[in-house]
Amino acid sequence: SAMKDITVQEYGNAVSVTEMTLKASFVNVMEQAVIQLSRDLALVVDILLRDTALAGGDETSTIYGRQTGGAKIAARNAIEANVNTLTVATIKDALEILATNNAPRWNADYYICFVHPHQSRTLRDDPAWINISNYGAPTAQFYGEIGRIDNVRFIETTLMCNGAAAEEDDAYKEELKAAGKEGANVYQAVLFGENYYGFAIGMEAEIRDGGIIDFSREHSIAWYGIFGAGCLNPEYGVVIETA
């Protein structure tokens, strides 16, 4: 094995309110500010990890959705709406690549696939799909986990990049808009094994008070952290593009 470098940097966001707002509001403004900042932190980390995962697999293996029993397609512009969706055949194509690359499974048991709800919808109709509530043995569940097929566990998130989202949405990616056959919007999923990417922490993110400002007339609060993400073994992941 070899050491891999991950660059860390500063991240943060802040809000500021006046004493007047605190005294006149019917709600606990600072409590709401902490909640919103916490959500912002989670969103920043999720997007960082998503982009790292998609960039890593894109360097090595990108495959495209195909019909079960149908031929493989080789380009994004061949993705047809309601045809080249996320199918079990496509999942097996990705597994073939990971197995060929000797990608290790998490806990020597399973791979992980992050999918958009639009993609998972077609998988749920397949007989091979097992809902999380129907797992045969007790398994620690991941947040957002919805089910599995063979040795792949699926985690659903609306943050997965696609061309159908509104432009101001964090999931929107311009290059995927109308990029398929006859203007079909494209969605991206990523399927990967253990040691695919890493998350490095220089300093755990924390909530900080801005101190006394303008004779305590102004109150500021922020989250601040030092961290970074990087793809460790690009060959351990596969990007899947579908309608």
mmCIF file of C-alpha atoms in Angstrom, residues 58 76-77 161-163 172-180 184-186 188 241:
data_model
loop_
_atom_site.group_PDB
_atom_site.id
_atom_site.type_symbol
_atom_site.label_atom_id
_atom_site.label_comp_id
_atom_site.label_asym_id
_atom_site.label_seq_id
_atom_site.Cartn_x
_atom_site.Cartn_y
_atom_site.Cartn_z
ATOM 1 C CA ASP A 58 -15.341 9.539 -14.103
ATOM 2 C CA ARG A 76 -24.148 9.875 -23.031
ATOM 3 C CA ASN A 77 -25.946 11.121 -26.138
ATOM 4 C CA CYS A 161 -26.235 15.385 -10.159
ATOM 5 C CA ASN A 162 -28.723 15.590 -13.009
ATOM 6 C CA GLY A 163 -29.912 17.847 -15.801
ATOM 7 C CA TYR A 172 -28.203 20.656 -11.175
ATOM 8 C CA LYS A 173 -25.327 20.017 -13.598
ATOM 9 C CA GLU A 174 -25.509 21.952 -16.859
ATOM 10 C CA GLU A 175 -23.643 19.362 -18.923
ATOM 11 C CA LEU A 176 -26.366 16.797 -18.145
ATOM 12 C CA LYS A 177 -29.300 18.941 -19.269
ATOM 13 C CA ALA A 178 -30.828 17.597 -22.494
ATOM 14 C CA ALA A 179 -27.574 15.681 -23.026
ATOM 15 C CA GLY A 180 -29.193 12.373 -23.928
ATOM 16 C CA ALA A 184 -33.294 13.532 -22.640
ATOM 17 C CA ASN A 185 -32.035 14.753 -19.269
ATOM 18 C CA VAL A 186 -29.289 12.623 -17.731
ATOM 19 C CA GLN A 188 -25.650 10.327 -12.448
ATOM 20 C CA GLU A 241 -25.344 7.728 -16.245
#
